[in-house]
Tab-separated table of N, CA, C and O in Angstrom:
chain	number	residue	atom	x	y	z
A	221	MET	N	-14.416	7.033	35.752
A	221	MET	CA	-13.656	7.073	34.514
A	221	MET	C	-13.898	8.397	33.775
A	221	MET	O	-12.981	8.939	33.202
A	222	GLU	N	-15.138	8.828	33.797
A	222	GLU	CA	-15.473	10.092	33.122
A	222	GLU	C	-14.661	11.249	33.700
A	222	GLU	O	-14.235	12.141	32.981
A	223	TYR	N	-14.428	11.211	34.997
A	223	TYR	CA	-13.649	12.259	35.654
A	223	TYR	C	-12.231	12.302	35.091
A	223	TYR	O	-11.687	13.378	34.844
A	224	ILE	N	-11.647	11.153	34.879
A	224	ILE	CA	-10.278	11.089	34.353
A	224	ILE	C	-10.228	11.673	32.944
A	224	ILE	O	-9.319	12.438	32.619
A	225	TYR	N	-11.199	11.333	32.111
A	225	TYR	CA	-11.237	11.882	30.752
A	225	TYR	C	-11.394	13.392	30.771
A	225	TYR	O	-10.739	14.108	30.010
A	226	ARG	N	-12.273	13.880	31.652
A	226	ARG	CA	-12.492	15.322	31.744
A	226	ARG	C	-11.227	16.023	32.249
A	226	ARG	O	-10.834	17.073	31.732
A	227	LEU	N	-10.580	15.452	33.232
A	227	LEU	CA	-9.345	16.007	33.771
A	227	LEU	C	-8.248	16.021	32.702
A	227	LEU	O	-7.509	16.999	32.561
A	228	PHE	N	-8.148	14.956	31.946
A	228	PHE	CA	-7.163	14.875	30.866
A	228	PHE	C	-7.408	15.995	29.851
A	228	PHE	O	-6.483	16.695	29.445
A	229	LEU	N	-8.663	16.182	29.478
A	229	LEU	CA	-9.030	17.228	28.521
A	229	LEU	C	-8.676	18.612	29.062
A	229	LEU	O	-8.121	19.448	28.339
A	230	GLU	N	-8.950	18.843	30.323
A	230	GLU	CA	-8.637	20.141	30.933
A	230	GLU	C	-7.136	20.393	30.992
A	230	GLU	O	-6.665	21.494	30.727
A	231	GLN	N	-6.365	19.390	31.346
A	231	GLN	CA	-4.925	19.550	31.538
A	231	GLN	C	-4.127	19.530	30.235
A	231	GLN	O	-3.162	20.270	30.080
A	232	ILE	N	-4.512	18.675	29.305
A	232	ILE	CA	-3.762	18.498	28.069
A	232	ILE	C	-4.336	19.341	26.933
A	232	ILE	O	-3.628	19.761	26.032
A	233	GLY	N	-5.642	19.564	26.967
A	233	GLY	CA	-6.268	20.384	25.937
A	233	GLY	C	-6.859	19.588	24.787
A	233	GLY	O	-7.280	20.160	23.782
A	234	MET	N	-6.865	18.287	24.911
A	234	MET	CA	-7.481	17.425	23.898
A	234	MET	C	-7.886	16.129	24.578
A	234	MET	O	-7.388	15.815	25.663
A	235	ASN	N	-8.787	15.391	23.917
A	235	ASN	CA	-9.211	14.133	24.522
A	235	ASN	C	-8.134	13.064	24.343
A	235	ASN	O	-7.173	13.245	23.584
A	236	VAL	N	-8.293	11.961	25.045
A	236	VAL	CA	-7.292	10.894	25.056
A	236	VAL	C	-7.077	10.330	23.654
A	236	VAL	O	-5.935	10.116	23.232
A	237	LYS	N	-8.166	10.100	22.922
A	237	LYS	CA	-8.050	9.519	21.585
A	237	LYS	C	-7.228	10.414	20.661
A	237	LYS	O	-6.343	9.937	19.944
A	238	ASP	N	-7.506	11.714	20.669
A	238	ASP	CA	-6.748	12.635	19.819
A	238	ASP	C	-5.287	12.722	20.247
A	238	ASP	O	-4.385	12.841	19.420
A	239	PHE	N	-5.058	12.655	21.553
A	239	PHE	CA	-3.689	12.672	22.066
A	239	PHE	C	-2.898	11.463	21.562
A	239	PHE	O	-1.757	11.587	21.117
A	240	VAL	N	-3.532	10.293	21.601
A	240	VAL	CA	-2.877	9.066	21.118
A	240	VAL	C	-2.608	9.177	19.620
A	240	VAL	O	-1.523	8.825	19.147
A	241	ARG	N	-3.598	9.656	18.861
A	241	ARG	CA	-3.431	9.827	17.405
A	241	ARG	C	-2.259	10.761	17.102
A	241	ARG	O	-1.438	10.478	16.225
A	242	LEU	N	-2.174	11.872	17.837
A	242	LEU	CA	-1.098	12.833	17.601
A	242	LEU	C	0.263	12.242	17.961
A	242	LEU	O	1.241	12.462	17.251
A	243	ASN	N	0.314	11.457	19.026
A	243	ASN	CA	1.578	10.817	19.403
A	243	ASN	C	2.020	9.790	18.364
A	243	ASN	O	3.209	9.692	18.049
A	244	ARG	N	1.066	9.033	17.830
A	244	ARG	CA	1.402	8.081	16.765
A	244	ARG	C	1.916	8.821	15.538
A	244	ARG	O	2.890	8.407	14.915
A	245	PHE	N	1.244	9.911	15.188
A	245	PHE	CA	1.656	10.718	14.040
A	245	PHE	C	3.079	11.250	14.243
A	245	PHE	O	3.913	11.179	13.337
A	246	ASN	N	3.362	11.766	15.414
A	246	ASN	CA	4.712	12.270	15.704
A	246	ASN	C	5.748	11.156	15.648
A	246	ASN	O	6.869	11.364	15.186
A	247	TYR	N	5.382	9.968	16.108
A	247	TYR	CA	6.279	8.820	16.019
A	247	TYR	C	6.615	8.526	14.554
A	247	TYR	O	7.781	8.328	14.200
A	248	VAL	N	5.575	8.526	13.729
A	248	VAL	CA	5.781	8.263	12.301
A	248	VAL	C	6.678	9.327	11.687
A	248	VAL	O	7.629	9.004	10.966
A	249	LEU	N	6.405	10.603	11.962
A	249	LEU	CA	7.234	11.672	11.396
A	249	LEU	C	8.689	11.548	11.822
A	249	LEU	O	9.592	11.732	11.011
A	250	LYS	N	8.902	11.248	13.067
A	250	LYS	CA	10.267	11.097	13.581
A	250	LYS	C	11.008	9.981	12.846
A	250	LYS	O	12.144	10.135	12.436
A	251	HIS	N	10.348	8.857	12.666
A	251	HIS	CA	11.008	7.702	12.060
A	251	HIS	C	11.067	7.778	10.540
A	251	HIS	O	11.989	7.244	9.936
A	252	ILE	N	10.113	8.440	9.938
A	252	ILE	CA	10.113	8.533	8.472
A	252	ILE	C	11.233	9.475	8.005
A	252	ILE	O	11.803	9.284	6.941
A	253	GLN	N	11.570	10.450	8.825
A	253	GLN	CA	12.632	11.382	8.467
A	253	GLN	C	14.008	10.775	8.661
A	253	GLN	O	14.937	11.089	7.935
A	254	LYS	N	14.133	9.904	9.643
A	254	LYS	CA	15.425	9.257	9.903
A	254	LYS	C	15.742	8.216	8.849
A	254	LYS	O	16.861	8.149	8.356
A	255	SER	N	14.773	7.385	8.548
A	255	SER	CA	14.993	6.343	7.545
A	255	SER	C	13.643	5.914	6.969
A	255	SER	O	12.956	5.092	7.567
A	256	PRO	N	13.256	6.503	5.852
A	256	PRO	CA	11.976	6.113	5.251
A	256	PRO	C	11.950	4.601	4.973
A	256	PRO	O	12.918	4.033	4.495
A	257	CYS	N	10.858	3.984	5.336
A	257	CYS	CA	10.714	2.557	5.107
A	257	CYS	C	9.305	2.302	4.595
A	257	CYS	O	8.553	3.233	4.360
A	258	PHE	N	8.959	1.084	4.469
A	258	PHE	CA	7.619	0.751	4.012
A	258	PHE	C	6.586	1.244	5.019
A	258	PHE	O	6.750	1.066	6.217
A	259	PHE	N	5.521	1.833	4.513
A	259	PHE	CA	4.493	2.376	5.385
A	259	PHE	C	3.810	1.288	6.200
A	259	PHE	O	3.398	1.532	7.327
A	260	ALA	N	3.674	0.100	5.662
A	260	ALA	CA	3.031	-0.992	6.407
A	260	ALA	C	3.825	-1.296	7.671
A	260	ALA	O	3.255	-1.464	8.752
A	261	THR	N	5.131	-1.356	7.560
A	261	THR	CA	5.987	-1.629	8.714
A	261	THR	C	5.927	-0.487	9.714
A	261	THR	O	5.758	-0.704	10.915
A	262	LEU	N	6.041	0.721	9.220
A	262	LEU	CA	6.030	1.888	10.091
A	262	LEU	C	4.692	2.035	10.810
A	262	LEU	O	4.653	2.345	12.002
A	263	SER	N	3.606	1.797	10.100
A	263	SER	CA	2.293	1.918	10.741
A	263	SER	C	2.120	0.862	11.825
A	263	SER	O	1.558	1.134	12.882
A	264	GLN	N	2.638	-0.321	11.590
A	264	GLN	CA	2.558	-1.377	12.597
A	264	GLN	C	3.403	-1.011	13.819
A	264	GLN	O	2.969	-1.187	14.950
A	265	GLN	N	4.579	-0.485	13.595
A	265	GLN	CA	5.448	-0.074	14.700
A	265	GLN	C	4.819	1.043	15.527
A	265	GLN	O	5.033	1.130	16.727
A	266	ALA	N	4.055	1.909	14.874
A	266	ALA	CA	3.412	3.032	15.563
A	266	ALA	C	2.162	2.603	16.317
A	266	ALA	O	1.612	3.380	17.092
A	267	GLY	N	1.695	1.381	16.082
A	267	GLY	CA	0.549	0.869	16.811
A	267	GLY	C	-0.770	0.957	16.081
A	267	GLY	O	-1.824	0.791	16.692
A	268	TYR	N	-0.730	1.219	14.789
A	268	TYR	CA	-1.971	1.247	14.017
A	268	TYR	C	-2.454	-0.175	13.761
A	268	TYR	O	-1.651	-1.094	13.617
A	269	PHE	N	-3.770	-0.312	13.656
A	269	PHE	CA	-4.388	-1.616	13.390
A	269	PHE	C	-3.978	-2.124	12.017
A	269	PHE	O	-3.654	-3.295	11.851
A	270	ASP	N	-3.968	-1.234	11.033
A	270	ASP	CA	-3.534	-1.593	9.678
A	270	ASP	C	-3.120	-0.325	8.936
A	270	ASP	O	-3.232	0.781	9.458
A	271	GLN	N	-2.622	-0.509	7.739
A	271	GLN	CA	-2.112	0.634	6.980
A	271	GLN	C	-3.228	1.598	6.582
A	271	GLN	O	-3.004	2.792	6.472
A	272	ALA	N	-4.436	1.094	6.383
A	272	ALA	CA	-5.552	1.971	6.012
A	272	ALA	C	-5.840	2.976	7.126
A	272	ALA	O	-6.074	4.162	6.848
A	273	HIS	N	-5.793	2.545	8.385
A	273	HIS	CA	-5.997	3.465	9.502
A	273	HIS	C	-4.858	4.477	9.574
A	273	HIS	O	-5.070	5.658	9.847
A	274	PHE	N	-3.658	4.008	9.327
A	274	PHE	CA	-2.491	4.888	9.292
A	274	PHE	C	-2.652	5.957	8.214
A	274	PHE	O	-2.475	7.148	8.485
A	275	ASP	N	-3.000	5.538	7.005
A	275	ASP	CA	-3.162	6.489	5.904
A	275	ASP	C	-4.242	7.520	6.221
A	275	ASP	O	-4.068	8.717	5.970
A	276	LYS	N	-5.346	7.063	6.793
A	276	LYS	CA	-6.459	7.955	7.125
A	276	LYS	C	-6.043	8.981	8.179
A	276	LYS	O	-6.309	10.181	8.033
A	277	ASP	N	-5.396	8.537	9.241
A	277	ASP	CA	-4.932	9.456	10.283
A	277	ASP	C	-3.884	10.423	9.750
A	277	ASP	O	-3.897	11.609	10.067
A	278	PHE	N	-2.961	9.914	8.964
A	278	PHE	CA	-1.894	10.747	8.427
A	278	PHE	C	-2.482	11.899	7.614
A	278	PHE	O	-2.119	13.053	7.808
A	279	LYS	N	-3.423	11.579	6.738
A	279	LYS	CA	-4.030	12.609	5.902
A	279	LYS	C	-4.896	13.559	6.729
A	279	LYS	O	-4.900	14.765	6.488
A	280	ALA	N	-5.603	13.033	7.718
A	280	ALA	CA	-6.455	13.876	8.554
A	280	ALA	C	-5.624	14.892	9.340
A	280	ALA	O	-6.034	16.043	9.510
A	281	ILE	N	-4.461	14.491	9.782
A	281	ILE	CA	-3.622	15.378	10.590
A	281	ILE	C	-2.776	16.303	9.724
A	281	ILE	O	-2.670	17.494	9.987
A	282	SER	N	-2.180	15.770	8.663
A	282	SER	CA	-1.238	16.564	7.866
A	282	SER	C	-1.872	17.223	6.648
A	282	SER	O	-1.327	18.178	6.102
A	283	GLY	N	-2.985	16.673	6.180
A	283	GLY	CA	-3.622	17.222	4.991
A	283	GLY	C	-3.137	16.612	3.694
A	283	GLY	O	-3.637	16.944	2.631
A	284	VAL	N	-2.147	15.728	3.782
A	284	VAL	CA	-1.629	15.049	2.591
A	284	VAL	C	-1.446	13.570	2.904
A	284	VAL	O	-1.362	13.174	4.062
A	285	THR	N	-1.358	12.767	1.869
A	285	THR	CA	-1.109	11.344	2.063
A	285	THR	C	0.353	11.126	2.457
A	285	THR	O	1.199	11.985	2.199
A	286	PRO	N	0.665	9.992	3.048
A	286	PRO	CA	2.063	9.714	3.380
A	286	PRO	C	2.973	9.741	2.149
A	286	PRO	O	4.102	10.248	2.204
A	287	GLN	N	2.476	9.226	1.035
A	287	GLN	CA	3.275	9.212	-0.186
A	287	GLN	C	3.581	10.635	-0.664
A	287	GLN	O	4.708	10.938	-1.058
A	288	LYS	N	2.571	11.509	-0.614
A	288	LYS	CA	2.782	12.897	-1.033
A	288	LYS	C	3.723	13.610	-0.067
A	288	LYS	O	4.558	14.418	-0.474
A	289	TYR	N	3.612	13.299	1.213
A	289	TYR	CA	4.509	13.884	2.201
A	289	TYR	C	5.957	13.503	1.907
A	289	TYR	O	6.847	14.350	1.925
A	290	LEU	N	6.192	12.227	1.631
A	290	LEU	CA	7.547	11.793	1.301
A	290	LEU	C	8.071	12.471	0.047
A	290	LEU	O	9.235	12.872	-0.016
A	291	LYS	N	7.222	12.617	-0.957
A	291	LYS	CA	7.633	13.273	-2.191
A	291	LYS	C	7.994	14.723	-1.916
A	291	LYS	O	9.009	15.231	-2.381
A	292	THR	N	7.180	15.394	-1.114
A	292	THR	CA	7.441	16.788	-0.774
A	292	THR	C	8.741	16.909	0.016
A	292	THR	O	9.522	17.827	-0.202
A	293	MET	N	8.970	15.964	0.947
A	293	MET	CA	10.214	15.970	1.714
A	293	MET	C	11.410	15.830	0.794
A	293	MET	O	12.434	16.481	1.005
A	294	SER	N	11.312	15.009	-0.215
A	294	SER	CA	12.456	14.759	-1.093
A	294	SER	C	12.743	15.933	-2.003
A	294	SER	O	13.810	16.005	-2.607
A	295	ASP	N	11.805	16.885	-2.121
A	295	ASP	CA	12.029	18.064	-2.939
A	295	ASP	C	12.948	19.082	-2.273
A	295	ASP	O	13.401	20.016	-2.898
A	296	PHE	N	13.232	18.901	-0.981
A	296	PHE	CA	14.082	19.851	-0.265
A	296	PHE	C	15.512	19.387	-0.212
A	296	PHE	O	15.896	18.341	-0.111
């Protein structure tokens, strides 16, 4: 199993966990731009355990909360 993780890191450039987090984040961005909805629903659709994990990942990756991101999007 360790070999697979190492190979994944070499080929993709990040570990499996970070890759999954980034894919979930991209899923959220794609869907939030098409039709903003409740974050609880969107986080569940993206595969997060709960909204708190979603909020934490969103801020860790983007640097802002989902609410602030939506507000910033609406300013354009």
